[in-house]
Short mmCIF file of C-alpha atoms in Angstrom, two decimals:
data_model
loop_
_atom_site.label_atom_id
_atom_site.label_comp_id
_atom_site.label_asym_id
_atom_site.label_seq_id
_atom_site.Cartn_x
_atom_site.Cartn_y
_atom_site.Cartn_z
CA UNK M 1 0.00 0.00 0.00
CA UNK M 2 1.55 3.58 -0.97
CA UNK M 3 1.30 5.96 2.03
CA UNK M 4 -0.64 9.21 0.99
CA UNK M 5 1.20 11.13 3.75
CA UNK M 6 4.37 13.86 2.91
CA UNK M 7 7.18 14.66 5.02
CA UNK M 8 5.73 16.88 6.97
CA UNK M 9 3.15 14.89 7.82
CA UNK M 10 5.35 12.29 8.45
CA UNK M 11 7.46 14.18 10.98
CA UNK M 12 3.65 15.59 12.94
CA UNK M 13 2.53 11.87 13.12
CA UNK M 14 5.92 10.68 14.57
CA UNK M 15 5.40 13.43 17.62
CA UNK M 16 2.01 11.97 18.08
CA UNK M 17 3.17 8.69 18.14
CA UNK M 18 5.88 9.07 20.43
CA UNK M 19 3.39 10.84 22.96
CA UNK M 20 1.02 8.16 22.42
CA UNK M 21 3.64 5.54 22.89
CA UNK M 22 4.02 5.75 26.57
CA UNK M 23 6.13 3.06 27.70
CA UNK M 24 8.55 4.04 24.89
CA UNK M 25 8.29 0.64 23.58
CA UNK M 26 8.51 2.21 19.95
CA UNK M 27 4.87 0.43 19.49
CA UNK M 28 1.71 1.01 20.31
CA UNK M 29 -0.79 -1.82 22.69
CA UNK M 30 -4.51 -1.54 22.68
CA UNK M 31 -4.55 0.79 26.54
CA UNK M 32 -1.96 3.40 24.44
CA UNK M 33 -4.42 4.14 21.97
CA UNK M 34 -7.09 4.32 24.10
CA UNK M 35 -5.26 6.79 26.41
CA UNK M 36 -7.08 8.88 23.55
CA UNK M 37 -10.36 10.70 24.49
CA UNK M 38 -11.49 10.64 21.01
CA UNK M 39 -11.45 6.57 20.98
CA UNK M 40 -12.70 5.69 24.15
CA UNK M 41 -15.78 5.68 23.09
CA UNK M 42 -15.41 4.28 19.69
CA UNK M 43 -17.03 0.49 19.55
CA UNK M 44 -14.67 -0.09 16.41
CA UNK M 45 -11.76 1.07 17.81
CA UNK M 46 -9.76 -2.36 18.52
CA UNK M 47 -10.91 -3.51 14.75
CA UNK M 48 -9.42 -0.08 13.53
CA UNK M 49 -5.70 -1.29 15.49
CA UNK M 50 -6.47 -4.58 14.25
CA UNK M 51 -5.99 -3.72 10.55
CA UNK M 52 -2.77 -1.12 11.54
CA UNK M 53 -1.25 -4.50 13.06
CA UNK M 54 0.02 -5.85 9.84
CA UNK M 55 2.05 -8.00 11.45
CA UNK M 56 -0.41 -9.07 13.69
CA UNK M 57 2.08 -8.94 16.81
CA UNK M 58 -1.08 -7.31 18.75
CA UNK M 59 0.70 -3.88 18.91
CA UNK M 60 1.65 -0.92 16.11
CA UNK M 61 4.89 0.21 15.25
CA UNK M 62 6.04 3.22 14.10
CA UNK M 63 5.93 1.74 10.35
CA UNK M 64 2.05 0.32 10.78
CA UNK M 65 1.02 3.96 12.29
CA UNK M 66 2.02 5.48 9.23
CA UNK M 67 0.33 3.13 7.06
CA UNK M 68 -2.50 2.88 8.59
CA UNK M 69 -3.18 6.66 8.87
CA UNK M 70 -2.20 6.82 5.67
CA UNK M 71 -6.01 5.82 4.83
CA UNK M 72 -7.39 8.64 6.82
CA UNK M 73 -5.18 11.24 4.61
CA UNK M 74 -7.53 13.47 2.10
CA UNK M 75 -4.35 12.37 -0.10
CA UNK M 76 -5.72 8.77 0.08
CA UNK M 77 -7.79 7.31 -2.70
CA UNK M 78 -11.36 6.40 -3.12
CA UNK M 79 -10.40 2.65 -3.28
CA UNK M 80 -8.13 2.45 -0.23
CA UNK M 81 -10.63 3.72 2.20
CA UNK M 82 -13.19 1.51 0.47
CA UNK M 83 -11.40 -0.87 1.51
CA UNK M 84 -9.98 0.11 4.99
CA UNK M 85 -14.17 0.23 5.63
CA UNK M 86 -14.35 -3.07 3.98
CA UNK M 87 -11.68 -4.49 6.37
CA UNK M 88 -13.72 -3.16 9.39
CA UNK M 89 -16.39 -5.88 8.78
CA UNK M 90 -13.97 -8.51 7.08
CA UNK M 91 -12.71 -9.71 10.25
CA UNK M 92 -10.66 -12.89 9.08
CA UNK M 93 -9.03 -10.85 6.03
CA UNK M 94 -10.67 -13.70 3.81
CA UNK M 95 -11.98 -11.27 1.44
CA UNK M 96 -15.93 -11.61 2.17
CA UNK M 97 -17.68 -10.66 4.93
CA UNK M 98 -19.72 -13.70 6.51
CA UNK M 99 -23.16 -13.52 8.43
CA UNK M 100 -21.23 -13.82 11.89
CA UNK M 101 -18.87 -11.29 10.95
CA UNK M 102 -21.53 -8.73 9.79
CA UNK M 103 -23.16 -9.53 13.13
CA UNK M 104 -19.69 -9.28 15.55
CA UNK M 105 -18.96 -6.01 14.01
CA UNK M 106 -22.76 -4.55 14.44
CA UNK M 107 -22.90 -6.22 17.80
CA UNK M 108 -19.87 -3.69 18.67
CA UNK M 109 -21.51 -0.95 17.74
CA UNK M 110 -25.07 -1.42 19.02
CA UNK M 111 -24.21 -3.30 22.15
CA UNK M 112 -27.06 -4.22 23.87
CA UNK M 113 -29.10 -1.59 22.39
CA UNK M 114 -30.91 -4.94 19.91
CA UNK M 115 -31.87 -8.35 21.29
CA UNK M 116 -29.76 -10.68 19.19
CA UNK M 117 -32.54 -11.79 17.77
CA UNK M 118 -33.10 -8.45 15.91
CA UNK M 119 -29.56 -8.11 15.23
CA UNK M 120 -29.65 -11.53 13.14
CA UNK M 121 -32.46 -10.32 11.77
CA UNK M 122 -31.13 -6.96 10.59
CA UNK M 123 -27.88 -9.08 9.15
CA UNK M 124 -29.91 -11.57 7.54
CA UNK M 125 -31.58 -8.72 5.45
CA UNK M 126 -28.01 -7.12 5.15
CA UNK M 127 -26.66 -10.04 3.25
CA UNK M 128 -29.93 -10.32 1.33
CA UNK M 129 -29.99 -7.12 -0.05
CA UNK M 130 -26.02 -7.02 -1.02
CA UNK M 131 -25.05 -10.71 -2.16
CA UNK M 132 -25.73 -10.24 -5.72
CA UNK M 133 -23.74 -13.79 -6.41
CA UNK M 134 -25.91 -15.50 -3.85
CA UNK M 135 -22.89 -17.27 -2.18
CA UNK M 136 -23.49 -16.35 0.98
CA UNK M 137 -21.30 -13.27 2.04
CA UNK M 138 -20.06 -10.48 0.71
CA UNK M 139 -17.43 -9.40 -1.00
CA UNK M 140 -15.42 -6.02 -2.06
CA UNK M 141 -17.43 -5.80 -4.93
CA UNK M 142 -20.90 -5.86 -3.44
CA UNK M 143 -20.05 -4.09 -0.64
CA UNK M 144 -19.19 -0.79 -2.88
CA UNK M 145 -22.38 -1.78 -4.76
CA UNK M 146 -24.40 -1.68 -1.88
CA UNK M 147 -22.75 2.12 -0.80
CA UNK M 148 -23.77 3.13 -3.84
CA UNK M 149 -27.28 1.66 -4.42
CA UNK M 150 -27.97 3.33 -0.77
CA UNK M 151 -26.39 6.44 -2.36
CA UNK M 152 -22.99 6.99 -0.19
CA UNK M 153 -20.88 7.90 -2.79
CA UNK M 154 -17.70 9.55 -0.61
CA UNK M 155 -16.01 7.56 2.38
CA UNK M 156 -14.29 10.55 4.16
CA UNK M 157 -11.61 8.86 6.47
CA UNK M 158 -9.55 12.19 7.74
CA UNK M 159 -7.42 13.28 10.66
CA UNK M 160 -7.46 17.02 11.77
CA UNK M 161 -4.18 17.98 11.55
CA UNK M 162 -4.26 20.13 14.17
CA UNK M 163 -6.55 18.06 16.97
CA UNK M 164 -5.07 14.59 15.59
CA UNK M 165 -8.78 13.06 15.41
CA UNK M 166 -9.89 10.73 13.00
CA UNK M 167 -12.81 10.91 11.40
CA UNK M 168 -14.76 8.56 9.13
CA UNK M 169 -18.12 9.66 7.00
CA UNK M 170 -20.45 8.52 4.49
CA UNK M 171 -21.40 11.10 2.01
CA UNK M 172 -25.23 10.89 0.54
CA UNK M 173 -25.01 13.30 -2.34
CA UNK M 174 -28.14 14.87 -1.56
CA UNK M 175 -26.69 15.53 2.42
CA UNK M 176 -23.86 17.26 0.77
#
C-alpha cells in the first residue's frame, strides 16, 4: 500500500506517536491508543488497530502507524478507504464478509441496544440485499455496490491535523 502522507506529515505523526507511545516501547498496545479521548468511546476502535497490526504482533509500530493513517489522509484514494471500511467488517481478512462477521462487528456498535434476535435479523436482510452472487457473504465488490445503491458515494476517512482526530463519513449526495 503507498502511504498518501508527505514529510511533513510524516514528521507531525511521529510526535504523536511518540506521545502516544508511553512506555517508549517504539509500538503502540490496545490501553496506548485508548489513552485517547477521542477513541474511548469508539465500539470499532480495537478492529481499527487490528488492521494497523500488519504484522499481527497485537501492537503498532512506528511503520504500521504510518500506514494505517495513511487511509485517513484526504491524499488517500477512493479505493483504499473503500477498503480500509471493507476491512472493518472482514474480520478474518478472507476477502468476504460472513453472516457472523456482519453480526460481531454490528454487535460492537449497538451493544445491547438490539436483542440478538433483531440483530440476526437486521444481518440476515443485510446479506440479502447485497449478495448479488448468492454465495453467501459479501465481497469487495458488493459491498461498494451496496454504498452506492444506498447512495454513499464519498467515504471521508480524515485526521485534523491540528486536533489529531480521525474521522470517518459517508457522504449521501443529496446531504452534501
Amino acid at each position: 500500500m503507498a502511504v498518501a502522507v508527505d514529510a511533513d506529515e510524516i514528521r507531525r505523526l511521529g510526535k504523536r506517536f511518540r506521545k502516544l507511545d508511553l512506555d517508549n516501547s517504539g509500538s503502540l498496545s490496545i490501553d496506548e491508543f485508548m489513552s485517547l479521548p477521542e477513541l474511548q468511546q469508539n465500539p470499532l476502535v480495537q478492529r481499527v488497530i487490528d488492521i494497523f497490526d500488519a504484522d499481527g504482533n497485537g501492537e503498532v509500530d512506528f511503520k504500521e502507524f504510518i500506514q494505517g493513517v495513511s487511509q485517513f489522509s484526504v491524499k488517500g484514494d477512493k479505493e483504499s478507504k473503500l477498503r480500509f471500511a471493507f476491512r472493518i467488517y472482514d474480520m478474518d481478512n478472507d476477502g468476504y464478509i460472513s453472516n457472523g462477521e456482519l453480526f460481531q462487528v454490528l454487535k460492537m456498535m449497538v451493544g445491547n441496544n438490539l436483542k440478538d434476535t433483531q440483530l440476526q435479523q437486521i444481518v440476515d436482510k443485510t446479506i440479502l440485499f447485497a449478495d448479488r452472487d448468492e454465495d453467501g457473504k459479501i465481497n469487495f465488490e458488493e459491498f461498494c455496490s451496496v454504498l452506492k445503491r444506498l447512495g454513499y458515494c464519498t467515504i471521508d476517512l480524515s485526521s485534523d491535523k491540528h486536533t489529531g482526530y480521525f474521522h470517518v463519513n459517508a457522504y449521501r449526495p443529496n446531504a452534501i
